[in-house]
Coordinates of C-alpha atoms in Angstrom, one line a residue:
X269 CA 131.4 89.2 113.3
X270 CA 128.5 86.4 112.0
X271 CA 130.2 83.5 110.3
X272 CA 128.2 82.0 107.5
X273 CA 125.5 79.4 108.5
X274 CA 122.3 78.0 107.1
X275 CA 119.3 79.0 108.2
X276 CA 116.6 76.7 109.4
X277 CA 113.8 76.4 111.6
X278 CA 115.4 74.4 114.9
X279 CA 112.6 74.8 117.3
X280 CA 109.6 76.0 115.8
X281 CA 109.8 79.6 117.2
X282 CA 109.7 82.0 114.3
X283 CA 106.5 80.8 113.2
X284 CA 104.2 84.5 113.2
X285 CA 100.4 84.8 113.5
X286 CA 99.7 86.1 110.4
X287 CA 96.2 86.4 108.0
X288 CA 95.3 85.2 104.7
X289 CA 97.1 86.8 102.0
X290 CA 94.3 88.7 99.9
X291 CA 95.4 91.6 97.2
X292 CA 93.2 93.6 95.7
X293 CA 94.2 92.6 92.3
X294 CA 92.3 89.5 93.2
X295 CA 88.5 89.1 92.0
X296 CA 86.5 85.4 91.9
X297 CA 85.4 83.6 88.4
X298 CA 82.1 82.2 90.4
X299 CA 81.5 80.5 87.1
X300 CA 84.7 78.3 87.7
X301 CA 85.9 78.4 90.9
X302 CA 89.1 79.9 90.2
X303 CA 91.0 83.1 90.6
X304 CA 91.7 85.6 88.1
X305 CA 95.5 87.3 89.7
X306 CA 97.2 89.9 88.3
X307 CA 100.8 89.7 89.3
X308 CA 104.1 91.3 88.9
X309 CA 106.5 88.2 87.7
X310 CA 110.3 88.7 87.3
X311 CA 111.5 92.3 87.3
X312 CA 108.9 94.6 85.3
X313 CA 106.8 92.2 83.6
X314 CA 103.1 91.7 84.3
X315 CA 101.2 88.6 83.0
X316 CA 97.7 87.2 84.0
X317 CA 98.0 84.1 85.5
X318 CA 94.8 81.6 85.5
X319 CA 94.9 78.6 88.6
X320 CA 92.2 76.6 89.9
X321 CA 93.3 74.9 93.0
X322 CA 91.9 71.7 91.9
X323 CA 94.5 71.5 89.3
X324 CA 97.3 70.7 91.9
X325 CA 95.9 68.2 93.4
X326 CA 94.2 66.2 90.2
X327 CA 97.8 66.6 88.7
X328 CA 99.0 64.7 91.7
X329 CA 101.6 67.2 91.7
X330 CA 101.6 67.4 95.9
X331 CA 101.6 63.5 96.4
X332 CA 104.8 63.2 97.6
X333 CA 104.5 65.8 100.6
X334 CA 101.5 63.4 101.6
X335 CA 103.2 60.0 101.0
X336 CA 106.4 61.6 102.4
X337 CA 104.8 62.5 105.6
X338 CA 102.3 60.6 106.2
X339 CA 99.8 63.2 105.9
X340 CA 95.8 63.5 104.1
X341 CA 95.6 67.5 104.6
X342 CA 98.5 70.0 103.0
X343 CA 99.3 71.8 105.9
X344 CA 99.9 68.7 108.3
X345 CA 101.9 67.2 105.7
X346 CA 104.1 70.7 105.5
X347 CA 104.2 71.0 108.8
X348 CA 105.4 67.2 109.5
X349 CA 108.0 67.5 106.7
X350 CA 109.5 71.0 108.5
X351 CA 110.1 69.2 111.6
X352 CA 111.5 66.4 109.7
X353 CA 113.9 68.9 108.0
X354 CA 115.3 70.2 111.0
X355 CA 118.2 67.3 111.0
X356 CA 120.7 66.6 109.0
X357 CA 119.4 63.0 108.5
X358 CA 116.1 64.2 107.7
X359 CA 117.2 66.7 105.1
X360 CA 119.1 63.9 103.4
X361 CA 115.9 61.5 103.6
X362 CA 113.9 64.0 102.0
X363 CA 116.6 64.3 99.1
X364 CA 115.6 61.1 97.6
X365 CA 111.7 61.6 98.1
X366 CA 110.9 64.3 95.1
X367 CA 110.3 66.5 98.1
X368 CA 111.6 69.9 96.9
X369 CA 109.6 70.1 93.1
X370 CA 105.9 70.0 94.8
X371 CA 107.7 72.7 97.1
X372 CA 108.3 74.9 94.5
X373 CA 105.5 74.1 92.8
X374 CA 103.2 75.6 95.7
X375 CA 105.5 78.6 95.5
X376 CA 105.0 79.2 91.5
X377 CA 101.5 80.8 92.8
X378 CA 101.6 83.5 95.6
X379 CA 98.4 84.9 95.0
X380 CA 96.1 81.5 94.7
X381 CA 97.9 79.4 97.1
X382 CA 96.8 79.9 100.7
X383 CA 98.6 82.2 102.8
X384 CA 99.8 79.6 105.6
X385 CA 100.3 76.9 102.9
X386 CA 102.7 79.4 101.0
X387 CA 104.4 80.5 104.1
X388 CA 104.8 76.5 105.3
X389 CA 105.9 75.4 101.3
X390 CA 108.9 78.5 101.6
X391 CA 109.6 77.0 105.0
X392 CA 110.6 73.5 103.9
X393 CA 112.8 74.6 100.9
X394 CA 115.0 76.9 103.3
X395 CA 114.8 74.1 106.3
X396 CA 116.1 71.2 103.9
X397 CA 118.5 73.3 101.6
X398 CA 120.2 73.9 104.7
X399 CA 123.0 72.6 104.9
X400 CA 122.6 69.6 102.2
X401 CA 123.8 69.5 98.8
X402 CA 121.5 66.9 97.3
X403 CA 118.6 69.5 98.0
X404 CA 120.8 72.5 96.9
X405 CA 121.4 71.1 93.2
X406 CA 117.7 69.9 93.0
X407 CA 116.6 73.6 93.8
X408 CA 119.3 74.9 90.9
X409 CA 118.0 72.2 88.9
X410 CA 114.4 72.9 88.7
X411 CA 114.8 76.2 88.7
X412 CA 114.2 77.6 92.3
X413 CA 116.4 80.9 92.5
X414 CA 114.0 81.2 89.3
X415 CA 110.4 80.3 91.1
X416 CA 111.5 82.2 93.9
X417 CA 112.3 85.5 91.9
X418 CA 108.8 85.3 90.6
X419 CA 107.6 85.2 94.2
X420 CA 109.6 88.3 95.2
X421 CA 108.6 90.2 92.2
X422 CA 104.8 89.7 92.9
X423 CA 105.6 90.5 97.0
X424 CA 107.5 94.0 96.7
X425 CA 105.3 95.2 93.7
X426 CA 102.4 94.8 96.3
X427 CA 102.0 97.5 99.1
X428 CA 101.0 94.5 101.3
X429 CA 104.1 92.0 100.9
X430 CA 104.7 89.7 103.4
X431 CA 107.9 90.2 105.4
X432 CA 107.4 86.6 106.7
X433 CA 107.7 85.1 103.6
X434 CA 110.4 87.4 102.1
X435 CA 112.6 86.7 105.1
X436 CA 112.1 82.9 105.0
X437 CA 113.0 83.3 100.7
X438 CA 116.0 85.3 101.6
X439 CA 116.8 82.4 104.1
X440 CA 116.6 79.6 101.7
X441 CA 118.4 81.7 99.3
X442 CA 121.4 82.2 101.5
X443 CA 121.5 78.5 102.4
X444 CA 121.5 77.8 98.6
X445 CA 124.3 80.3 98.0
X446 CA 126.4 78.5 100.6
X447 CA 126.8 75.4 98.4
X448 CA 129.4 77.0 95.8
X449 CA 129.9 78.8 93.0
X450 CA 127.4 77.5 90.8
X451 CA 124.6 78.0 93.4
X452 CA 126.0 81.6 94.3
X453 CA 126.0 82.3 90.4
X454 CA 122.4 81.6 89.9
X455 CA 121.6 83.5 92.6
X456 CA 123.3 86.6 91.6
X457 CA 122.1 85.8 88.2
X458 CA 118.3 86.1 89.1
X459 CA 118.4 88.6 91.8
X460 CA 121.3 91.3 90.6
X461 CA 120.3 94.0 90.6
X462 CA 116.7 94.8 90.5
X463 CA 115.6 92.0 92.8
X464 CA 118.3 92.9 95.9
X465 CA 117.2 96.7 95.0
X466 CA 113.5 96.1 96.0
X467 CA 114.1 93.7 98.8
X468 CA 116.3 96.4 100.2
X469 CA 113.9 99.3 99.6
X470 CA 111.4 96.9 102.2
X471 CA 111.3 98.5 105.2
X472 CA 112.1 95.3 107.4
X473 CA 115.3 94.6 109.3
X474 CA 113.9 91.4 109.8
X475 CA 114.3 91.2 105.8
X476 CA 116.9 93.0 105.5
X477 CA 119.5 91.1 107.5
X478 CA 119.3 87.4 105.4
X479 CA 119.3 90.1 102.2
X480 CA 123.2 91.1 103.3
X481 CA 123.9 87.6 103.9
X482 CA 122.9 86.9 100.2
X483 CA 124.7 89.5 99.3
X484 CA 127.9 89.1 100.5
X485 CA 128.1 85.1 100.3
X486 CA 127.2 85.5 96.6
X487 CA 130.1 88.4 96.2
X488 CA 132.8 87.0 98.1
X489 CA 132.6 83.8 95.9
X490 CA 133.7 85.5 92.7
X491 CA 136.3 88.2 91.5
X492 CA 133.6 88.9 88.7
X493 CA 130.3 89.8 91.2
X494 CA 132.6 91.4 93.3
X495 CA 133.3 93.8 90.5
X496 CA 129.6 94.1 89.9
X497 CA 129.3 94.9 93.8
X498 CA 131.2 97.8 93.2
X499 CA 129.4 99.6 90.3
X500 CA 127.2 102.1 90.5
X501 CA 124.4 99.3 90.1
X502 CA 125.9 97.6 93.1
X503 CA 126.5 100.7 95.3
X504 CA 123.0 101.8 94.7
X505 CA 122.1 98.8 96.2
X506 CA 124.3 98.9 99.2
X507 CA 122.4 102.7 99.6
X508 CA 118.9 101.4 99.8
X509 CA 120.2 98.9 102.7
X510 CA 121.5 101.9 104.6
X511 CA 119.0 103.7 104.3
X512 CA 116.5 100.5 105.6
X513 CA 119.2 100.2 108.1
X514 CA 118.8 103.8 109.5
X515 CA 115.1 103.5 109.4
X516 CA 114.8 99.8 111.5
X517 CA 118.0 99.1 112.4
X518 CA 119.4 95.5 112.0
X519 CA 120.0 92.3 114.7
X520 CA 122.8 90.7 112.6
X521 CA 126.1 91.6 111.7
X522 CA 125.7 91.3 108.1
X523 CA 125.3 94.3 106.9
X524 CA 128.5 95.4 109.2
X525 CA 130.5 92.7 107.5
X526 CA 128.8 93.9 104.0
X527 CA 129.7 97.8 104.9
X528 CA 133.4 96.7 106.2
X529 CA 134.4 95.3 102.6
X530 CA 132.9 97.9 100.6
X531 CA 134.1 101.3 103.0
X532 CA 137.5 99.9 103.9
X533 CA 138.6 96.8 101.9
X534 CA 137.7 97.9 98.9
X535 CA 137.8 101.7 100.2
X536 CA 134.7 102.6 98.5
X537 CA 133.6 104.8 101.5
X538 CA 133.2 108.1 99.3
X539 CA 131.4 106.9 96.8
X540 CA 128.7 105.7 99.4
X541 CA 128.7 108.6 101.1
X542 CA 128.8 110.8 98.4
X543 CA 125.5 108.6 96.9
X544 CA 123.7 109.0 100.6
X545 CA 124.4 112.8 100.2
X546 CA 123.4 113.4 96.4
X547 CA 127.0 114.9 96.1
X548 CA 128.4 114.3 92.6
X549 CA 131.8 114.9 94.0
X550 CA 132.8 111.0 95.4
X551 CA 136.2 112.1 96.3
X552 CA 135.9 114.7 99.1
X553 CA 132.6 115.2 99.9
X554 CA 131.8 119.1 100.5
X555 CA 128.0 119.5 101.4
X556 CA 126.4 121.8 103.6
X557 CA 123.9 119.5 105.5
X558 CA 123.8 115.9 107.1
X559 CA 121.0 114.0 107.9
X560 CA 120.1 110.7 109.7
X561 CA 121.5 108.1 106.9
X562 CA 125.0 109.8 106.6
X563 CA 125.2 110.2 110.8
X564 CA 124.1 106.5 110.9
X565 CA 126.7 105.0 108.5
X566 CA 129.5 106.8 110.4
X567 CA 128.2 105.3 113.6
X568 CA 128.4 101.6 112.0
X569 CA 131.9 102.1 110.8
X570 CA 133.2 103.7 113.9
X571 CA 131.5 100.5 115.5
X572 CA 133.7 98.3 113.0
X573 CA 136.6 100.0 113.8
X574 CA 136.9 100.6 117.2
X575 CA 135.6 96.2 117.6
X576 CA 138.4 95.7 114.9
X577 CA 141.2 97.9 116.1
X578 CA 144.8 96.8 114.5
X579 CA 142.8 94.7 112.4
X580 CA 141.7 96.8 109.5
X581 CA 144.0 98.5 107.2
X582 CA 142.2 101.7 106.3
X583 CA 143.0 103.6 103.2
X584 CA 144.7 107.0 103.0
X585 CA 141.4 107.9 101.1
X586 CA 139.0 106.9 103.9
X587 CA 141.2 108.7 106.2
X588 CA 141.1 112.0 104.6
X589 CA 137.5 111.8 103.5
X590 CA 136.3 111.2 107.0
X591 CA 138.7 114.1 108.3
X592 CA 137.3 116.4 105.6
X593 CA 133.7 115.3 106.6
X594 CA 134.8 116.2 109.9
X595 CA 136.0 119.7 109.4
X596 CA 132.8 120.7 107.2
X597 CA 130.3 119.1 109.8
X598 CA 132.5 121.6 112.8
X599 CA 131.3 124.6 110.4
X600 CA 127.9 124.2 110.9
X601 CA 127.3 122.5 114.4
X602 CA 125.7 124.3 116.8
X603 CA 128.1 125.4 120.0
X604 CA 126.0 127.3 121.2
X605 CA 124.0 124.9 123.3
X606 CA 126.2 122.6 126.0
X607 CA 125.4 118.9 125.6
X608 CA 122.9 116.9 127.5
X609 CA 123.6 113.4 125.8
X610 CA 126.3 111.3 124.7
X611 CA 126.0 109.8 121.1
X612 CA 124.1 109.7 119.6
X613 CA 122.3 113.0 120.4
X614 CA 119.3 113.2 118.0
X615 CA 121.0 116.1 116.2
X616 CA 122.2 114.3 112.8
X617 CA 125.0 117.5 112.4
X618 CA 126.2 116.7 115.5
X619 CA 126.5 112.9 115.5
X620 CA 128.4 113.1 112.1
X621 CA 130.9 115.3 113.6
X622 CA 131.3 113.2 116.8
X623 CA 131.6 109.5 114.8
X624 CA 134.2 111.4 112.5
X625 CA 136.0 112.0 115.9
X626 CA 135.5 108.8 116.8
X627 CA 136.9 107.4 113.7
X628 CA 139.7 109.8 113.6
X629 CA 140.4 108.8 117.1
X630 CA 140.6 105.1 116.1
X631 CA 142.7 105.3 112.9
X632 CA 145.2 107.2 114.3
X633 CA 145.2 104.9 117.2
X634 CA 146.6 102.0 114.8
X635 CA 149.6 101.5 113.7
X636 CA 150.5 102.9 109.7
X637 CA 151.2 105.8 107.9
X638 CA 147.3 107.4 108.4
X639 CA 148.9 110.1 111.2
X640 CA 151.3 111.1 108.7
X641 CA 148.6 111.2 106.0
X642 CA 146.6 114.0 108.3
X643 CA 149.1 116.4 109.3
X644 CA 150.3 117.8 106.0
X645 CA 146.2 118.2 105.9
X646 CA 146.4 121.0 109.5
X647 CA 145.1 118.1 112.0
X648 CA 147.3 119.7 114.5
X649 CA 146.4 123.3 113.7
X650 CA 142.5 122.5 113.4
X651 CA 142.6 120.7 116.6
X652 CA 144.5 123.0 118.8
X653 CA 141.9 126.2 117.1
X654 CA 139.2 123.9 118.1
X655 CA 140.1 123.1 121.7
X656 CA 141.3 126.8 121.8
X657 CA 137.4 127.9 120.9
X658 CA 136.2 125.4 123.6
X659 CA 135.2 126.6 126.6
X660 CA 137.2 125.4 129.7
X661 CA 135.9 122.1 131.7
X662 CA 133.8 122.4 134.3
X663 CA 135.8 122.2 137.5
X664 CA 137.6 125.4 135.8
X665 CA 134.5 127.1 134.9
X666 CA 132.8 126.8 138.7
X667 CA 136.7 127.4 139.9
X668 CA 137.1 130.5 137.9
X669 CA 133.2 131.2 138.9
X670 CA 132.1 131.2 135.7
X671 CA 129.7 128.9 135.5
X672 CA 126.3 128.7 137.9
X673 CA 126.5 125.0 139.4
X674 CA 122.9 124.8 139.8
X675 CA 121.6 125.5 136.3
X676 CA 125.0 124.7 133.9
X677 CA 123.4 125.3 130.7
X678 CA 123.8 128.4 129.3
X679 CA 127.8 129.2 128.4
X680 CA 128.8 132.3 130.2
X681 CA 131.3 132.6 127.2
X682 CA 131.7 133.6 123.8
X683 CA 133.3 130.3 123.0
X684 CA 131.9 126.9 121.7
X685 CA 130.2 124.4 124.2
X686 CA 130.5 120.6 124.1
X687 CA 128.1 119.4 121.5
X688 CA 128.0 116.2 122.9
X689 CA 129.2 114.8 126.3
X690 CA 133.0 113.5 125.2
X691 CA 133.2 115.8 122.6
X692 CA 136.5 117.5 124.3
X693 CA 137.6 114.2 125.8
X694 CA 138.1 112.7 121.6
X695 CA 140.2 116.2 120.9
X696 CA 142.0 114.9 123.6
X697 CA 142.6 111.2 122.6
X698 CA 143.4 112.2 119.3
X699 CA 146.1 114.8 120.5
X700 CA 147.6 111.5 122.5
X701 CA 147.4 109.1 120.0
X702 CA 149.0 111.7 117.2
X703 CA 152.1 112.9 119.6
X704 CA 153.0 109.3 120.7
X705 CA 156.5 109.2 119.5
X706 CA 156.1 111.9 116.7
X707 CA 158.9 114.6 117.5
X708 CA 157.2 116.8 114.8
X709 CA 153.9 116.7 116.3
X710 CA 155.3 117.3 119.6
X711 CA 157.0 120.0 118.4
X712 CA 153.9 121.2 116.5
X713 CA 151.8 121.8 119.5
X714 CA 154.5 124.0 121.4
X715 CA 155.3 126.1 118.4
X716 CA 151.1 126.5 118.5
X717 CA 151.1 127.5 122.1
X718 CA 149.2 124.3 122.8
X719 CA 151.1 122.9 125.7
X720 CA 149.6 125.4 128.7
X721 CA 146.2 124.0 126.3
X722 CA 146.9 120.8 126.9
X723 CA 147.8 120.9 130.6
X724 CA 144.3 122.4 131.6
X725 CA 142.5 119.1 130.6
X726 CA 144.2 117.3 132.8
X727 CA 141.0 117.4 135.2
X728 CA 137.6 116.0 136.3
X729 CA 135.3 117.0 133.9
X730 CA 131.6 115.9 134.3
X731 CA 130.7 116.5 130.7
X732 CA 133.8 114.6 129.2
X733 CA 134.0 111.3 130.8
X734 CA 137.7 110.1 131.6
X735 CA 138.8 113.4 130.7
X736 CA 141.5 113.5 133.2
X737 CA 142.9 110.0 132.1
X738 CA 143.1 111.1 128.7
X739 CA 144.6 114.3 129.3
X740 CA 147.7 113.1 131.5
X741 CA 148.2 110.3 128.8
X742 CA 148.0 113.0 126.3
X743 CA 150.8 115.2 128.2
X744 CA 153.3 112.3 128.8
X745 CA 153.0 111.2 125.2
X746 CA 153.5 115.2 124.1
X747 CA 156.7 115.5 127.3
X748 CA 158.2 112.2 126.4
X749 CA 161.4 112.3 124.3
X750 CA 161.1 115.9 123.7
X751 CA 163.7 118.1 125.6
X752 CA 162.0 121.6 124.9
X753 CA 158.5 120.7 125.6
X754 CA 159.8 119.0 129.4
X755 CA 162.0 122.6 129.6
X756 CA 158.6 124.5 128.9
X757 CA 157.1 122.7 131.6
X758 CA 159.0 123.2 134.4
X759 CA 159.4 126.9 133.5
X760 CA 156.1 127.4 133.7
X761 CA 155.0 129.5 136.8
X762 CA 151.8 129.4 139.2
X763 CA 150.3 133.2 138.4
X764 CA 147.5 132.7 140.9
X765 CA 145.2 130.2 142.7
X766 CA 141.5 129.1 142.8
X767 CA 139.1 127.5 145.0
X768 CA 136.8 125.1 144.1
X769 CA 133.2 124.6 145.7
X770 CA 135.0 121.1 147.1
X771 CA 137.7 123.2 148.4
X772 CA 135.5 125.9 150.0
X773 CA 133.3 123.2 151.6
X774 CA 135.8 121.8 153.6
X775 CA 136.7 125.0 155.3
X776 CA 139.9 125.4 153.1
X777 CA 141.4 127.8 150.3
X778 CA 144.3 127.3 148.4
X779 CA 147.6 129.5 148.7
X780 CA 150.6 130.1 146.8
X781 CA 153.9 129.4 148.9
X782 CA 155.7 133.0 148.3
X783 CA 158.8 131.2 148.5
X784 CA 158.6 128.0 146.7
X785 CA 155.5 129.0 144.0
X786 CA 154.2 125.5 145.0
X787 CA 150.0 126.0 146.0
X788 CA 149.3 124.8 149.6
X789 CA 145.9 124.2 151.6
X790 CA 145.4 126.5 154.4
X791 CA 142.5 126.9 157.1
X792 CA 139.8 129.4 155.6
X793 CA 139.4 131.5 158.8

């Protein structure tokens, strides 16, 4: 998982090719040389703002980005004053120069400043709030997290916005948010919850990434926005990024340290889901259809999981919400068709029921009272039915000639297929990871009939990698301890024998000793 850092520009490489910023909105005063701009400022509130670009400069407001640097054109001195700003001594330089009001000042303006200038002004304010506290109270003090709400506001109420820009606000933002409390407040203040609702709704992972960030540095500093995280204001919020998420994806972890503290710290999983499905019901959900957003949240917290194994206490209601999501997504999968793909498979149905095995798999791989939470709920029962309905592996099938080795599509039985390619192999590893020194689960699976079951996936199976592996650790964990299941074992006899295309191949078949009931390999002629 990302620790927290500052952001800033190091080596000059995220600087885009990008065009003048132009709006329709915008319309020229020839008469005085000025723009009229009608922008969105705050959170729903529209005013008409008048700026010549004159006025800027006759106010002297930019002289200290040209004395600073050394500079007689605005976008040098920008420029110059970025790559000072890229050092901790130059940040702290710049502290005492009156560096970070023209800054903001550029910034007040979206829509009348130049595009690069604008892009250059947002630069500098994340580059020297990085990391220094002199530039971090100046910003609070004149009123940055303010300025740069305004700036938002005027971006996402345009169909155009600027990702570039956003991204670099969302930058300086988190760097702001890393000073403390106060900074973090002002933040939250400004931004909660309209603001981080449209920044989310942007379609950018490049936006959306330094948007978690905010978010969580801001929430983890305080019991009170932590609260606020978790009402329906905040969780609405949290749904806009996974839905941005599912549509562009994301390069940091973020949003998978943001997810991990609302679905399992603060085990607000349901309600999430439950918002992503339009299910009024947050406890258990109970819907009929899953699409992308739902399949994709499961695949982030399986991810979490499974890199976090033994680390992350996960609540009795997580566990039973995801085994309940699990059980409704089995009703309306399609078996009919045998897999092709591992996960994900492109079928949203399918890949919510395979990351709810995957995440059943996990938590009952860890140590705590989740096992014991699932089997008053028919785990065992609802496993065994399944694998029951599952057609055999395929060394069985083309054993048993059942199955056509040359086109191994079409199920020549009226049971399920393997939805995905592992799909029996996590039925398996659950089995294993349930029975591991669980007498009553052992016992379970005999009373169901389920230990001749369990026995036939101990093979090769090429749609179910590992199979094999999983199976025999499976059986020992089911044998070991329990006297009954080991006496049900070694009563079991060999009715019969079968030959494999392998087998045949080598000029062999397989026998059953008449004497001993043990199978032997004899010469085919």
């Amino acid at each position: 998982m990302a620790e927290a850092s500052a952001a800033v520009d190091r080596n000059g490489g995220d600087r885009s090719e990008t065009s003048d910023y132009t709006s329709e909105d915008d319309r020229r005063d020839g008469k005085h040389g000025r723009y009229v701009v009608q922008s969105k400022l705050g959170w729903g509130h529209f005013s008409t703002v008048w700026l010549a670009w004159d006025t800027l400069k006759s106010d002297n407001v930019l002289q200290p980005l040209f004395i600073s640097s050394g500079s007689s054109t605005l976008h040098e001195a920008l420029e110059r004053l970025i790559e000072t700003a890229k050092t901790s001594d130059g940040r702290l330089s710049l502290s005492s120069k009156d560096i970070i009001k023209p800054a903001l000042e550029l910034c007040q303006y979206p829509l009348r400043v130049p595009h690069q200038e604008l892009l250059l002004a947002v630069k500098l304010l994340r580059n020297m709030c990085a990391g220094e506290i002199k530039n971090q109270d100046l910003f609070i003090e004149q009123n940055g997290v303010g300025i740069l709400s305004t700036l938002v506001g005027s971006m996402c109420s345009n169909s155009g916005s600027d990702n570039e820009i956003l991204r670099m606000v969302l930058q300086a933002l988190g760097n702001v948010s890393l000073a403390g409390e106060k900074h973090q407040e002002a933040v939250w203040a400004q931004f909660f919850s309209l603001g981080f609702i449209d920044i989310a709704r942007v379609q950018s992972k490049e936006t959306c990434d330094p948007l978690c960030m905010v978010i969580y540095t801001c929430s983890e500093g305080s019991n009170e926005r932590s609260v606020e995280m978790l009402s329906d204001q905040g969780l609405d919020i949290i749904v806009e990024i996974v839905r941005t998420v599912t549509a562009v994806g994301f390069s940091e972890d973020w949003v998978k340290l943001l997810l991990s503290k609302i679905c399992f710290d603060k085990s607000y999983f349901s309600s999430i889901f439950s918002k992503l499905s339009e299910n009024c019901d947050e406890n258990v959900p109970q819907i009929s259809h899953f699409g992308d957003q739902e399949a994709f949240l499961l695949s982030i917290l399986s991810e979490i999981l499974n890199e976090r194994l033994g680390e992350i206490v996960v609540s009795s209601n997580f566990t039973l919400s995801i085994f309940q999501i699990l059980r409704n997504a089995v009703e309306i999968v399609d078996f009919s068709t045998r897999a092709n793909s591992s996960l994900p498979t492109g079928s949203s149905v399918t890949d919510v029921m395979g990351y709810a095995f995957s995440l059943i798999r996990d938590i009952t791989a860890c140590d705590g009272p989740n096992v014991d939470i699932l089997l008053p709920a028919g785990l065992i029962k609802f496993l065994i039915d399944l694998l029951r309905n599952l057609e055999p592996p395929t060394l069985i099938r083309r054993s048993t000639g059942h199955a056509d080795p040359e086109n191994d599509t079409t199920p020549r039985f009226s049971k399920y297929c393997c939805p995905y390619k592992g799909f029996r192999r996590d039925i398996v590893g659950v089995f294993g990871n349930c029975s591991y020194g669980r007498i009553s689960v052992q016992d379970e699976i005999r009373d169901q009939d389920g230990i001749l079951l369990m026995l036939q996936q101990c093979v090769t199976d090429e749609d179910n990698p590992f199979l094999r592996e999983w199976g025999i650790w499976s059986m020992r964990n089911i044998l070991e301890g329990n006297v009954k299941n080991r006496e049900l074992v070694v009563d079991l006899e060999v009715q019969g024998s079968v030959d494999t295309p392998e087998i045949a191949g080598a000029g062999l078949r397989v026998e059953i000793d008449p004497v001993t009931r043990r199978p032997k390999l004899v010469n085919a002629a």
